[in-house]
Each structure stands twice: as structure tokens, then as C-alpha cells.
mmCIF file with all atom_site columns, C-alpha atoms in Angstrom:
data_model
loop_
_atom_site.group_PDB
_atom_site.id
_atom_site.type_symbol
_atom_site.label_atom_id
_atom_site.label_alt_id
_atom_site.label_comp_id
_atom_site.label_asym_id
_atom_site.label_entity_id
_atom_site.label_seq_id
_atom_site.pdbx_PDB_ins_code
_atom_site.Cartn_x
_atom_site.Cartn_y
_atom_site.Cartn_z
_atom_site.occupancy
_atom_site.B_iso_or_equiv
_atom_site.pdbx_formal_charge
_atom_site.auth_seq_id
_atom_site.auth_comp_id
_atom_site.auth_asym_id
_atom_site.auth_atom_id
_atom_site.pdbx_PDB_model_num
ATOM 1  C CA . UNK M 1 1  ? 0.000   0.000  0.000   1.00 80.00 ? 1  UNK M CA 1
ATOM 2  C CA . UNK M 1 2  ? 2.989   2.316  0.284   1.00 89.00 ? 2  UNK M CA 1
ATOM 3  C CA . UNK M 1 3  ? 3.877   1.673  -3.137  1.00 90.00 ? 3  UNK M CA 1
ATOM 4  C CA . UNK M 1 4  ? 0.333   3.247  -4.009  1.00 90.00 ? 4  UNK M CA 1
ATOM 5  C CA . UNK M 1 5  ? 0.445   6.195  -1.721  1.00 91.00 ? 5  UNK M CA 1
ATOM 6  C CA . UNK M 1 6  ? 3.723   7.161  -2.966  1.00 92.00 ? 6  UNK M CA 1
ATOM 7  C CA . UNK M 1 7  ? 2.639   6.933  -6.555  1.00 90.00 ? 7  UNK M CA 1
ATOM 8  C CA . UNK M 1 8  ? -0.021  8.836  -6.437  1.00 90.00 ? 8  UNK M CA 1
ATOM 9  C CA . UNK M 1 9  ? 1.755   11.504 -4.441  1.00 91.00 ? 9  UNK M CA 1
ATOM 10 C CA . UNK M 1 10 ? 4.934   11.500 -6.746  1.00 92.00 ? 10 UNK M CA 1
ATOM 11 C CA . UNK M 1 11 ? 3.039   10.884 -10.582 1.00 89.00 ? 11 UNK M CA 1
ATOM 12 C CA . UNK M 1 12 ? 2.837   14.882 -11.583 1.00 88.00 ? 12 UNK M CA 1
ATOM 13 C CA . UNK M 1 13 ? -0.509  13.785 -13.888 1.00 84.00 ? 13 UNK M CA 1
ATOM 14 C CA . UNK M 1 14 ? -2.294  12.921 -9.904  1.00 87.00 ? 14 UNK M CA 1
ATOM 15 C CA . UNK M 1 15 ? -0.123  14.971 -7.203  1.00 88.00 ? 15 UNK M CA 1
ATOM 16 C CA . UNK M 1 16 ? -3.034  13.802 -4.675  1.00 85.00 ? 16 UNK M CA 1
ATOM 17 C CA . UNK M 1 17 ? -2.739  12.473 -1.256  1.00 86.00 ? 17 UNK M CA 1
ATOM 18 C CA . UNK M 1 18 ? -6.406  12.552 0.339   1.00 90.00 ? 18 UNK M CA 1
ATOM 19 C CA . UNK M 1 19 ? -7.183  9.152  -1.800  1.00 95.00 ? 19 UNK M CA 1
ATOM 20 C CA . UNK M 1 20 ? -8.239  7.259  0.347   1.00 95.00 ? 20 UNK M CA 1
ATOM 21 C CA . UNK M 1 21 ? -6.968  2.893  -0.171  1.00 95.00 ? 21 UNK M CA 1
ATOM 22 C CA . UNK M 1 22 ? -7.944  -0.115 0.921   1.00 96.00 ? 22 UNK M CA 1
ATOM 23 C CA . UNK M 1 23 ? -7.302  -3.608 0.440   1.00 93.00 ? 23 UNK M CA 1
ATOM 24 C CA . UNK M 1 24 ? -9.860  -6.461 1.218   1.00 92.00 ? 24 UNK M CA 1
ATOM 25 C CA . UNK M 1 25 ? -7.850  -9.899 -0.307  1.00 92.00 ? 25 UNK M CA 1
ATOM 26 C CA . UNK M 1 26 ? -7.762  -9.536 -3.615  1.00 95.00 ? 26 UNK M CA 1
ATOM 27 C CA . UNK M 1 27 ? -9.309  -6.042 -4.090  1.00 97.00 ? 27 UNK M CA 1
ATOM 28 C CA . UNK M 1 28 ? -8.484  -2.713 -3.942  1.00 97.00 ? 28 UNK M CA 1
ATOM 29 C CA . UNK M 1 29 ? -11.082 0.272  -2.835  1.00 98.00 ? 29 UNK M CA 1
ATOM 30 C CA . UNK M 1 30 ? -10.241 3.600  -3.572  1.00 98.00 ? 30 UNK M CA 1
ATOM 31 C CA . UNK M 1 31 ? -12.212 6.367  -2.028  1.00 98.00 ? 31 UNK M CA 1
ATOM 32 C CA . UNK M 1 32 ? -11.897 10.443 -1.627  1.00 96.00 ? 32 UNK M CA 1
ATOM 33 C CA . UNK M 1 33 ? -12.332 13.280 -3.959  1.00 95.00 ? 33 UNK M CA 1
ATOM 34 C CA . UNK M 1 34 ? -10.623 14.800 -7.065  1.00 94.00 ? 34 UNK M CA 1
ATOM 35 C CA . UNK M 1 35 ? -11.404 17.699 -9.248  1.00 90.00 ? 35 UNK M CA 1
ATOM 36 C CA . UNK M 1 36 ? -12.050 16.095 -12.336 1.00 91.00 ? 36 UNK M CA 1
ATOM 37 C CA . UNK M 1 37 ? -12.826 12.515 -14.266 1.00 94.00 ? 37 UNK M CA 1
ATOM 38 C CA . UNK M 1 38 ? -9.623  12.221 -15.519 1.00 93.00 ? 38 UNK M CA 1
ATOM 39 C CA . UNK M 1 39 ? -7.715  12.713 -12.359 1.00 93.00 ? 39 UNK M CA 1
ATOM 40 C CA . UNK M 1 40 ? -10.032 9.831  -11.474 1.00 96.00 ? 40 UNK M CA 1
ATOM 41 C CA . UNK M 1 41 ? -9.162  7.734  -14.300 1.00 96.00 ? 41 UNK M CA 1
ATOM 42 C CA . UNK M 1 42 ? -5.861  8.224  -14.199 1.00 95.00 ? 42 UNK M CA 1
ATOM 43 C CA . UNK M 1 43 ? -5.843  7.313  -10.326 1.00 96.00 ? 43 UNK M CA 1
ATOM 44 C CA . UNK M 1 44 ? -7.287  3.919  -11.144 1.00 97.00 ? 44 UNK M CA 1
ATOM 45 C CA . UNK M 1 45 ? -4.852  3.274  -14.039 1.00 96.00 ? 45 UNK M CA 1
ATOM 46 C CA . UNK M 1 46 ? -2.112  3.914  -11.981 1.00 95.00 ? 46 UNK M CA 1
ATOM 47 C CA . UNK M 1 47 ? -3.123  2.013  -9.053  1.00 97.00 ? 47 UNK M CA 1
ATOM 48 C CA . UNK M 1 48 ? -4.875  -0.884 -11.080 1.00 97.00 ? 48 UNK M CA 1
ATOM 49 C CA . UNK M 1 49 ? -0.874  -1.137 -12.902 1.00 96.00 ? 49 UNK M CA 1
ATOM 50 C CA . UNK M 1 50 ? 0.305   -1.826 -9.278  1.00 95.00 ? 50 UNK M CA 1
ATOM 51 C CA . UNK M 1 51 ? -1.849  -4.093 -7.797  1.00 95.00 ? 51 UNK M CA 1
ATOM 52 C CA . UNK M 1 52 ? -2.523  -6.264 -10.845 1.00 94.00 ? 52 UNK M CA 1
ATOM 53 C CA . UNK M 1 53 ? -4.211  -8.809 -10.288 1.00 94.00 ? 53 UNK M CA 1
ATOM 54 C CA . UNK M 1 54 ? -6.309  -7.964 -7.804  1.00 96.00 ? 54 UNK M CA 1
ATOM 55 C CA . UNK M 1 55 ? -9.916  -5.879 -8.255  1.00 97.00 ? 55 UNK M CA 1
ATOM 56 C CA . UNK M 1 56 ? -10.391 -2.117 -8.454  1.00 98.00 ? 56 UNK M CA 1
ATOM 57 C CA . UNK M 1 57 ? -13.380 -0.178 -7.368  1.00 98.00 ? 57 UNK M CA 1
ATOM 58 C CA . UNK M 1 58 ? -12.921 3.104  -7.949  1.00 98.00 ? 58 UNK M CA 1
ATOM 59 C CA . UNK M 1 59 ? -15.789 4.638  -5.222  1.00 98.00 ? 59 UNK M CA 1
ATOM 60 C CA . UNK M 1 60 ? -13.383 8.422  -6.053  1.00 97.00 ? 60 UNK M CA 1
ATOM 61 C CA . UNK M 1 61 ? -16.238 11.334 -6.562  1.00 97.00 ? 61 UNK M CA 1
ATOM 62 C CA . UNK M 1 62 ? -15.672 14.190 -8.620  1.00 96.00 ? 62 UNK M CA 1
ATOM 63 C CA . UNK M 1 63 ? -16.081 17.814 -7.260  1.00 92.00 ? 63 UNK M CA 1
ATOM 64 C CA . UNK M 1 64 ? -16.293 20.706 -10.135 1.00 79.00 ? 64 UNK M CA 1
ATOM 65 C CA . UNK M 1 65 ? -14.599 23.517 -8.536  1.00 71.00 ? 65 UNK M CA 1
ATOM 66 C CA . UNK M 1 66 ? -16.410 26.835 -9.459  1.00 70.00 ? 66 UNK M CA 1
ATOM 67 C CA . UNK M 1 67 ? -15.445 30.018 -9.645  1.00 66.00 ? 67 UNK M CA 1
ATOM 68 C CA . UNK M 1 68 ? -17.180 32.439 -6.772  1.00 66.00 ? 68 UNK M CA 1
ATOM 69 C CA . UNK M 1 69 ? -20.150 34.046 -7.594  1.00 65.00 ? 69 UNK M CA 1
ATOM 70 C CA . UNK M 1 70 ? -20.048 37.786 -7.665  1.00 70.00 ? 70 UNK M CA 1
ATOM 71 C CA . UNK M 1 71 ? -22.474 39.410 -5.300  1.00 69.00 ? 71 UNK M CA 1
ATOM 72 C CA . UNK M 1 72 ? -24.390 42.218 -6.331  1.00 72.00 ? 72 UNK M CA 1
ATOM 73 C CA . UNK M 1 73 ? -26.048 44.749 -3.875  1.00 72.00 ? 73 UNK M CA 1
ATOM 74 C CA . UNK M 1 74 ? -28.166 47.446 -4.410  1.00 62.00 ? 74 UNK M CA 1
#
């Protein structure tokens, strides 16, 4: 599992370290945010190339990020 966390901490495409990893025998959970689907799919490529052969699920939910909304008074 340290060889996962370090991955996706070190890969410059991901740069993320709130993923959240488990491992239940022979598969892999990944939970936690990102800011965009393919930060997500690159997360599971990366980790799926690690752990081969065991399972993925890739439970990661994408956030948009928006920009503030200006507030108007009167």
C-alpha cells in the first residue's frame, strides 16, 4: 500500500494524497475526492498497474470547482 500512496503523491498527472486505499484480499477500494474525471481515471490506471491482479473499485467522486459568484447589492 505504500507503493500506491507514494505513486499517487509522486506521478505529476495525480499529485493527490487525500485518496483514500484499501485492500480487502484480492481487491483494492479507492475512495476520496478529485477535481475532475480524468484525475479519477488516471488514479485507477495507476493504481490498477500496481496491484494487478487484484480488483479495483474506484468509489473516487468528482467535485467541479467553481469560480465564486459575484455578489451584487443594491
Amino acid at each position: 500500500m505504500a507503493v500506491v500512496r507514494r505513486q499517487l503523491a509522486e506521478n505529476p498527472e495525480i499529485g493527490e494524497l487525500g485518496i483514500g486505499i484499501e485492500i480487502h484480499s484480492d481487491t483494492v477500494c479507492l475512495t476520496g475526492t478529485v477535481n475532475g474525471p480524468q484525475r479519477r481515471a488516471t488514479i485507477e490506471t495507476v493504481v490498477r498497474a500496481i496491484v494487478e491482479p487484484r480488483v479495483v473499485v474506484n468509489d473516487i467522486e468528482v467535485v467541479q470547482l467553481c469560480e465564486p459568484v459575484e455578489q451584487v447589492t443594491g
